[in-house]
Amino acid sequence: MTAEVALKPKDYASAQDVRWCPGCGNYSVIKAVQKTLAEAGCNPENTVFVSGIGCSSRFPYYMETYGFHTIHGRAAAVATGVKISKPELDVWVVSGDGDSLAIGGNHLLHLLRRNVDVTYLLLNNEIYGLTKGQASPTSRRGTLSPTSPHGTLDQPVNPIEFAIGAHGRFIARCVDALQNLLSETFARAHAFHGTSFVEILQNCLVFNDGVFSDQEDKKKIDDTLLWLHHGEPMLYGADKSKGILFNPKTYALEPVTIGLDGVTLDDIVVHDETSHGLAMMLSALEAPLPVGVIYAAPEATFIGRQPIPQGTMAKSAARLAGAMHAGNTWRVE
Amino acid sequence: MNFQTSAGTAPDEGRRLRREAVVIRFAGDSGDGIQAAGSQFGIEAALAGNDLSTYPDYPSEIRAPAGTTYGVSSFQIQIASQEIHTPGDKLDCLVAFNPAALKVHLGDLKPGGVLIVDAGAFKAAGLKKAGYEHDPLSEDHADELADYRLLNVDISTLTRETVSAIPDIDVSSKKDALKARNMWVLGLVLWLYGREKGATLEWINKKFGTKPIVRAVNSAAIEAGYAFGATALLPSGLEPVTIEPAKAAPGLYRTATGAETTAYGLAAGALKQGLLPVYCSYPITPATTMLHTLARLGEEAGIRTFQAEDEIAAICAAIGASYAGGLGMTGTSGPGMALKSEGFGLAVAAELPLVIVNVQRGGPSTGLPTKVEQSDLLQAVAGRHGDAPMPVIAMRSPSEGFDIAVEAARIAVKYMTPVIVLSDGYIANAAEPWKIPSLTDLPDRRLQRGDAHGIQPFARDPDTLARPWIVPGMAGGVHRLGGLERQDGSGEVSYDAKNHERMTELRMRKIDGIAEDIPLQEVELGAETGDIAVLGWGSTYGAITDAVEKLVAEGLSVSHIHLRYIHPFPRNLPELLKGFKKVIVPELNTGQLTMLLRAKTLLPVEAVTKVAGRPFQIGEVETAIRAALSEMSS
Ligand SMILES: Cc1ncc(C[n+]2csc(CCOP(=O)(O)OP(=O)(O)O)c2C)c(N)n1
Ligand code: SF4
């Protein structure tokens, strides 16, 4: 399925002018996706981007691949149909937090539990961008918006917890500002067989600017992000002097400083991305915020990657005819 | 009433009374096996060469409380020695398994009709539940049922005795013996109407292949019922009857419900175009049977079925399937249609082929889930946001489901459009003899798909106005598609006013143009011009045919016209209707086709409506026509 001539990231960009607000977090995401496709040598003719509705969902228009901009919240369902019809296609879904978790929550739930073989990018800006700034299901409590002038009251959804709860088999988190993190994670997600779900914290500078400043600011991220790597201890901080400990009393992960209170490197949890229990605990951790691949445990996919075998069509009619003739029949001469 | 066993055997065939048609209804609790008994009777009649038409009617509760009038399930069947089109109006024979069934259905039995009741079920508790103050079977009240030829047998006891006589029968199976009452009764009714029991015995063997006791119980029950008919001295006036085979076009036949024929047609319609059938659906009565049928065929037959999480996902997955080059299809009923309608808009805007079957039921909302209605017609024609025209075609009978589904698939692909097929709860559940179509005889419309080099994904065929179907995986065809308005030709997103007007008009002209590609409307029955045209659509076909047939035979100037194509209408329809002084439109709604016809033809057509959750009876249509005729002459 690879392209005949090696393509560069820019070859995956369509001729359309990109119409996101200058400075929108979506720009860096699309850049990382184009890089991922180039590095994997993807053939644009076999690659499909399916999206719902929202700023983020305009994504397919800007890609020089097949693209389908569908209706609000339904990209997961459309993508499922694409895979049923033609399993060999390389399918990506791009969606916003409202698209994925408000109107489309039901479809995302089922996409994940069915393990449909798509790469799912949830661009989480914790706000409705396209409809001008209303609160979304991921908005933090107290978010001021035109629909919540006194601040939101509802508990926000944690997309990672949601995905684990839905039995997603590949779950990761990224931040728009970190190209390395994006491309490393996308490469893993894309290579995964089954639904690979990636939440991307994406800054909407018009309606929710700065909600992720702690996670985006290069000066802060050493202390605010925990970049996970399978088989390595969960260390963070500029000099890796901090780490994550499992507290058996609270059944939770908690940040510690090595050397303080008798904590040694041996006490630090080693990341095991195949552990469901660890993934659940990581999903609850907020500071530092886990990024990278949180969980990756392959399982049979909804529909394999195999194309429908040649000759199936010819046999089908015969089998259909067989069913039509089943049971009691009689002939009128 | 007591029965003695006669020494003789069944009266020989020659001495049976010959009837052209009989209408029989089995009625009892939903757990009594009424539907199975009725369907098997149909199969035996079909194998004997009779034409037949069935009407299963059941409550929406799976096991409604036993013995209640609202829990009664029934199965009506007409079998005949000539062509028939409906399950019949009034009953020649009613089988009532309990007092509630008698209470609900007795009114439909013709005077002089055969009434078979299970005396064993007429106990105080059952009578009370059914609302009887006294036992209608008791000698004191003999006058109540005096109009009928009553066959009052303790079927419960007889079935129990039959089962007890089976060697090696265990205690629990003895207790369950009553479950075989339906087979006992079926045996008796088969004998009364001179039909065989072989296919049913075979069916029992297959169905209970792994349960030898259950198999033995059911076979013994049917044999016992049959033998009872042959050997008991039946009350006078209750003669066994036979019905000669009907004439039918040569070919291989089976019985099939509308749900089955439609499902097969959907698969065939896609396969004959070289397309993978992808049927995506969410269970809803009465459309679910199609999903069951196709799922059973499944992967082996190269068909993909998908039970989605809801109707929205079903339509969206079907759209995704078509986008990727299979033929996306979905089936549902009223509430599901409502959920799918945003998806229809996307398919219209993106110009993707799809087939959607709406098996209509009584609405609004959850309405009457198991009952028939034709009240989604306007929704099908116009129920979408924006100007989003879609072709709508309707089947008229169970046996037509196949052809209509194949036709829908043809239109969908040729015109790159979603197509709505209207069926209804009556058609989907009813069975009739079906001449099994030969798939090899169907025209081969295989699409040639190579690469897309040099083909513009948004160009239009000058004849059909359809855009080419370029799908992911095709070399040289990379493009973006979506629900945003696009520039005619280039396909770029466009909010330009002039362009939107042009695109709206193009989408409309494309669908209107299908009128050039469908047969001209014909008159089914009666003259091409005259006093009254009875214009119908969908499942009212049978009742209208029989009513018009009768009036034409009387020499009245009445014709029957029946629509398959509802949007667009056949192009000669207005002219055809102008040839009649009056047009009446019987429909199972409050006049939806009537409204559409008036709007589109400016003719003063008149509605004849019924919304009782049941099909029209022939008599009702006949009365309406007579009323219209007498209005004209007054
Ligand atoms: C059925 C339907 N309801 C509502 C809308 C309006 N709408 C468009 S996008 C959107 C929310 C988008 O928010 P999000 O998914 O977070 O995407 P973002 O714009 O922030 O990228 C809404 C409510 C619509 N297009 N369709
Ligand atoms: S409104 Fe926000 S999310 Fe939308 S394009 Fe602008 S910055 Fe990006």
Coordinates of N, CA and C in Angstrom, one line a residue, chain A residues 178-312:
Chain A
L178 N 3.8 20.2 20.7 CA 5.0 19.3 20.8 C 5.1 18.4 19.6
Q179 N 5.8 18.9 18.5 CA 5.9 18.1 17.3 C 6.5 16.7 17.5
N180 N 7.5 16.7 18.3 CA 8.1 15.3 18.5 C 7.2 14.3 19.1
L181 N 6.5 14.8 20.1 CA 5.5 14.0 20.7 C 4.4 13.5 19.7
L182 N 3.9 14.5 19.0 CA 2.9 14.3 18.0 C 3.3 13.2 17.0
S183 N 4.5 13.4 16.4 CA 4.9 12.5 15.3 C 5.3 11.1 15.9
E184 N 5.9 11.1 17.0 CA 6.2 9.8 17.6 C 4.9 9.0 17.9
T185 N 3.9 9.7 18.5 CA 2.7 9.1 18.9 C 1.9 8.7 17.6
F186 N 1.8 9.6 16.7 CA 1.0 9.3 15.5 C 1.6 8.0 14.7
A187 N 2.9 7.9 14.7 CA 3.5 6.8 14.0 C 3.1 5.5 14.7
R188 N 3.1 5.5 16.0 CA 2.7 4.3 16.7 C 1.2 4.0 16.5
A189 N 0.4 5.1 16.6 CA -1.1 5.0 16.4 C -1.4 4.4 15.0
H190 N -0.7 5.0 14.0 CA -1.0 4.6 12.7 C -0.6 3.1 12.4
A191 N 0.4 2.7 13.1 CA 0.9 1.3 12.8 C 0.1 0.3 13.6
F192 N -0.7 0.7 14.5 CA -1.5 -0.2 15.4 C -2.7 -0.8 14.6
H193 N -3.0 -2.0 14.8 CA -4.2 -2.7 14.1 C -5.3 -2.6 15.1
G194 N -6.3 -1.9 14.8 CA -7.5 -1.7 15.7 C -7.7 -0.2 15.8
T195 N -8.6 0.2 16.7 CA -8.9 1.6 16.9 C -7.7 2.2 17.7
S196 N -7.0 3.1 17.1 CA -6.0 3.8 17.9 C -6.5 5.2 18.2
F197 N -6.7 5.5 19.4 CA -7.4 6.7 19.9 C -6.3 7.6 20.4
V198 N -6.2 8.8 19.8 CA -5.3 9.8 20.3 C -6.0 11.1 20.7
E199 N -5.9 11.5 21.9 CA -6.5 12.8 22.3 C -5.3 13.8 22.2
I200 N -5.7 14.9 21.5 CA -4.6 16.0 21.4 C -5.2 17.2 22.0
L201 N -4.4 17.7 23.0 CA -4.8 19.0 23.6 C -4.5 20.1 22.6
Q202 N -5.6 20.8 22.2 CA -5.4 21.7 21.1 C -5.9 23.1 21.5
N203 N -5.1 24.1 21.4 CA -5.4 25.4 21.8 C -6.3 26.1 20.8
C204 N -7.5 26.6 21.3 CA -8.3 27.4 20.5 C -8.1 28.8 20.9
L205 N -7.3 29.6 20.2 CA -6.8 30.9 20.7 C -7.9 31.9 20.7
V206 N -9.0 31.6 19.9 CA -10.1 32.6 19.9 C -11.1 32.4 21.1
F207 N -11.4 31.2 21.4 CA -12.5 31.0 22.3 C -12.1 30.4 23.7
N208 N -10.8 29.8 23.7 CA -10.5 29.2 25.0 C -8.9 29.3 25.2
D209 N -8.4 30.4 24.8 CA -6.9 30.6 24.7 C -6.3 30.3 26.1
G210 N -5.3 29.5 26.1 CA -4.5 29.3 27.3 C -4.9 28.2 28.2
V211 N -6.0 27.5 27.9 CA -6.4 26.5 28.9 C -5.3 25.4 29.1
F212 N -4.5 25.3 28.0 CA -3.4 24.3 28.2 C -2.0 24.9 28.3
S213 N -2.0 26.1 28.8 CA -0.7 26.8 28.8 C 0.4 26.1 29.6
D214 N -0.1 25.4 30.7 CA 0.9 24.7 31.5 C 1.5 23.5 30.7
Q215 N 0.7 22.9 29.8 CA 1.1 21.8 29.1 C 1.8 22.2 27.8
E216 N 1.6 23.4 27.3 CA 2.2 23.8 26.0 C 3.5 24.6 26.2
D217 N 3.6 25.3 27.3 CA 4.8 26.2 27.5 C 6.0 25.4 27.7
K218 N 7.0 25.5 26.7 CA 8.2 24.7 26.7 C 9.0 24.9 28.0
K219 N 8.8 26.0 28.7 CA 9.5 26.2 30.0 C 8.9 25.4 31.1
K220 N 7.7 25.1 30.9 CA 7.0 24.4 32.1 C 6.9 22.9 31.9
I221 N 6.9 22.4 30.6 CA 6.5 21.0 30.4 C 7.4 20.0 31.0
D222 N 8.6 20.3 31.3 CA 9.4 19.3 32.0 C 8.7 18.8 33.3
D223 N 8.1 19.8 33.9 CA 7.5 19.5 35.2 C 6.0 19.2 35.1
T224 N 5.4 19.6 34.0 CA 3.9 19.4 33.9 C 3.5 18.1 33.1
L225 N 4.4 17.7 32.3 CA 4.1 16.5 31.5 C 4.9 15.3 31.9
L226 N 4.3 14.1 31.8 CA 4.9 12.8 32.0 C 4.9 12.1 30.7
W227 N 6.0 12.1 30.0 CA 6.1 11.4 28.7 C 6.4 10.0 28.9
L228 N 5.4 9.2 28.6 CA 5.5 7.7 28.9 C 6.3 7.0 27.8
H229 N 7.1 6.0 28.2 CA 7.7 5.1 27.3 C 7.6 3.7 27.9
H230 N 7.2 2.8 27.0 CA 7.0 1.4 27.5 C 8.3 0.8 28.0
G231 N 8.3 0.2 29.2 CA 9.4 -0.4 29.8 C 10.4 0.5 30.5
E232 N 10.1 1.8 30.5 CA 10.9 2.8 31.2 C 10.2 3.3 32.5
P233 N 11.0 3.7 33.5 CA 10.4 4.2 34.7 C 9.8 5.6 34.4
M234 N 8.7 5.9 35.1 CA 8.0 7.1 34.8 C 8.6 8.3 35.5
L235 N 9.6 8.8 34.8 CA 10.4 9.9 35.4 C 10.0 11.2 34.7
Y236 N 10.1 12.3 35.4 CA 9.9 13.6 34.7 C 10.7 14.7 35.5
G237 N 10.6 15.9 35.0 CA 11.4 17.0 35.6 C 12.7 17.1 34.7
A238 N 13.3 18.3 34.7 CA 14.4 18.7 33.8 C 15.5 17.7 34.0
D239 N 15.8 17.3 35.2 CA 16.9 16.4 35.5 C 16.4 15.0 35.8
K240 N 15.1 14.7 35.5 CA 14.5 13.4 35.8 C 14.6 13.1 37.3
S241 N 14.4 14.1 38.1 CA 14.6 13.8 39.5 C 13.2 13.5 40.1
K242 N 12.2 13.6 39.3 CA 10.9 13.3 39.9 C 10.3 12.1 39.2
G243 N 9.4 11.4 39.9 CA 8.8 10.2 39.3 C 7.5 9.9 39.8
I244 N 6.9 8.7 39.4 CA 5.6 8.3 39.8 C 5.7 7.1 40.7
L245 N 4.9 7.1 41.8 CA 4.9 6.0 42.7 C 3.5 5.5 42.8
F246 N 3.4 4.2 43.0 CA 2.1 3.6 43.3 C 1.8 3.6 44.8
N247 N 0.7 4.3 45.2 CA 0.4 4.3 46.6 C -0.7 3.2 46.8
P248 N -0.3 2.1 47.5 CA -1.3 1.1 47.7 C -2.4 1.4 48.7
K249 N -2.2 2.5 49.4 CA -3.3 2.9 50.3 C -4.4 3.6 49.6
T250 N -4.1 4.4 48.6 CA -5.1 5.1 47.8 C -5.4 4.5 46.5
Y251 N -4.7 3.4 46.2 CA -4.9 2.8 44.9 C -4.7 3.8 43.8
A252 N -3.7 4.7 43.9 CA -3.5 5.7 42.9 C -2.0 6.0 42.7
L253 N -1.8 6.6 41.5 CA -0.4 7.0 41.2 C -0.2 8.4 41.8
E254 N 1.0 8.6 42.4 CA 1.3 9.9 42.9 C 2.7 10.4 42.6
P255 N 2.9 11.7 42.3 CA 4.2 12.2 42.0 C 5.1 12.2 43.3
V256 N 6.4 11.9 43.1 CA 7.3 11.9 44.2 C 8.6 12.5 43.7
T257 N 9.5 12.9 44.6 CA 10.8 13.3 44.3 C 11.8 12.3 44.7
I258 N 12.7 11.8 43.8 CA 13.6 10.8 44.2 C 14.6 11.4 45.2
G259 N 14.8 10.6 46.3 CA 15.7 11.1 47.3 C 15.0 11.6 48.5
L260 N 13.8 12.1 48.3 CA 13.0 12.6 49.4 C 12.2 11.5 50.0
D261 N 12.0 11.6 51.3 CA 11.2 10.6 52.1 C 11.7 9.1 51.8
G262 N 12.9 8.9 51.5 CA 13.5 7.6 51.2 C 13.1 7.0 49.9
V263 N 12.5 7.8 49.0 CA 12.1 7.3 47.6 C 13.4 7.1 46.8
T264 N 13.5 5.9 46.2 CA 14.6 5.6 45.3 C 14.1 5.3 43.9
L265 N 15.0 5.2 43.0 CA 14.6 4.9 41.6 C 13.8 3.6 41.5
D266 N 14.2 2.7 42.4 CA 13.5 1.4 42.3 C 12.0 1.5 42.7
D267 N 11.6 2.6 43.4 CA 10.2 2.7 43.8 C 9.4 3.2 42.6
I268 N 10.0 3.7 41.6 CA 9.3 4.4 40.5 C 8.6 3.4 39.6
V269 N 7.3 3.6 39.3 CA 6.6 2.7 38.4 C 7.2 2.6 37.0
V270 N 7.4 1.4 36.6 CA 7.8 1.3 35.2 C 6.6 1.2 34.3
H271 N 6.6 1.9 33.2 CA 5.4 1.9 32.3 C 5.3 0.6 31.6
D272 N 4.1 0.1 31.7 CA 3.8 -1.1 31.0 C 2.5 -0.8 30.2
E273 N 2.7 -0.5 28.9 CA 1.5 0.0 28.1 C 0.5 -1.1 27.9
T274 N 0.8 -2.4 28.2 CA -0.1 -3.4 28.0 C -1.0 -3.6 29.2
S275 N -0.7 -2.9 30.3 CA -1.5 -3.1 31.5 C -2.7 -2.2 31.6
H276 N -3.9 -2.9 31.6 CA -5.1 -2.2 31.7 C -5.3 -1.4 33.0
G277 N -4.9 -2.1 34.1 CA -5.0 -1.5 35.4 C -4.2 -0.2 35.5
L278 N -3.0 -0.3 35.0 CA -2.1 0.9 35.0 C -2.7 2.0 34.2
A279 N -3.2 1.6 33.0 CA -3.8 2.6 32.1 C -4.9 3.4 32.8
M280 N -5.7 2.6 33.6 CA -6.8 3.3 34.4 C -6.3 4.3 35.4
M281 N -5.2 3.9 36.0 CA -4.6 4.8 37.0 C -4.0 6.0 36.3
L282 N -3.4 5.8 35.2 CA -2.8 6.9 34.5 C -3.8 7.9 34.0
S283 N -5.0 7.3 33.6 CA -6.0 8.2 33.1 C -6.5 9.2 34.2
A284 N -6.3 8.8 35.4 CA -6.8 9.7 36.5 C -5.7 10.7 36.9
L285 N -4.5 10.5 36.5 CA -3.4 11.4 36.9 C -3.5 12.7 36.1
E286 N -3.4 13.8 36.9 CA -3.5 15.1 36.2 C -2.3 15.9 36.2
A287 N -1.5 15.8 37.3 CA -0.3 16.5 37.4 C 0.8 15.6 38.0
P288 N 1.8 15.3 37.3 CA 2.0 15.7 35.9 C 1.0 14.9 35.0
L289 N 0.8 15.5 33.8 CA -0.2 14.9 32.9 C 0.5 13.9 32.0
P290 N 0.0 12.6 32.0 CA 0.7 11.6 31.2 C 0.4 11.9 29.7
V291 N 1.5 11.8 28.9 CA 1.3 11.9 27.4 C 2.1 10.8 26.8
G292 N 1.9 10.6 25.5 CA 2.5 9.5 24.8 C 1.5 8.3 24.8
V293 N 2.0 7.1 24.6 CA 1.1 5.9 24.5 C 0.8 5.5 26.0
I294 N -0.4 5.6 26.4 CA -0.8 5.2 27.7 C -1.2 3.7 27.7
Y295 N -1.8 3.2 26.7 CA -2.2 1.8 26.6 C -2.1 1.3 25.2
A296 N -1.6 0.2 25.0 CA -1.5 -0.4 23.7 C -1.6 -2.0 23.9
A297 N -2.7 -2.5 23.6 CA -2.9 -4.0 23.8 C -3.7 -4.5 22.7
P298 N -3.0 -5.0 21.6 CA -3.7 -5.4 20.4 C -4.7 -6.6 20.7
E299 N -5.7 -6.6 20.0 CA -6.7 -7.6 20.1 C -7.3 -7.7 18.7
A300 N -8.1 -8.8 18.4 CA -8.7 -9.0 17.1 C -9.5 -7.7 16.7
T301 N -9.4 -7.3 15.5 CA -10.1 -6.1 15.1 C -11.5 -6.5 14.5
F302 N -12.3 -5.5 14.4 CA -13.7 -5.6 14.0 C -13.7 -6.3 12.6
I303 N -13.0 -5.8 11.7 CA -12.9 -6.4 10.4 C -11.4 -6.3 10.0
G304 N -10.9 -7.4 9.7 CA -9.4 -7.5 9.4 C -9.0 -6.5 8.3
R305 N -7.7 -6.5 8.1 CA -7.2 -5.5 7.1 C -7.3 -6.2 5.7
Q306 N -7.8 -7.4 5.6 CA -7.7 -8.1 4.4 C -8.8 -7.6 3.4
P307 N -8.4 -7.4 2.2 CA -9.4 -7.1 1.2 C -10.4 -8.2 1.0
I308 N -11.5 -7.9 0.5 CA -12.5 -9.0 0.2 C -11.9 -9.9 -0.9
P309 N -11.8 -11.2 -0.7 CA -11.1 -12.0 -1.6 C -11.7 -12.0 -3.0
Q310 N -10.8 -12.1 -4.0 CA -11.2 -12.1 -5.4 C -12.2 -13.3 -5.6
G311 N -13.1 -13.1 -6.5 CA -14.0 -14.3 -6.8 C -15.2 -14.4 -5.8
T312 N -15.2 -13.6 -4.7 CA -16.3 -13.7 -3.8 C -17.6 -13.3 -4.5

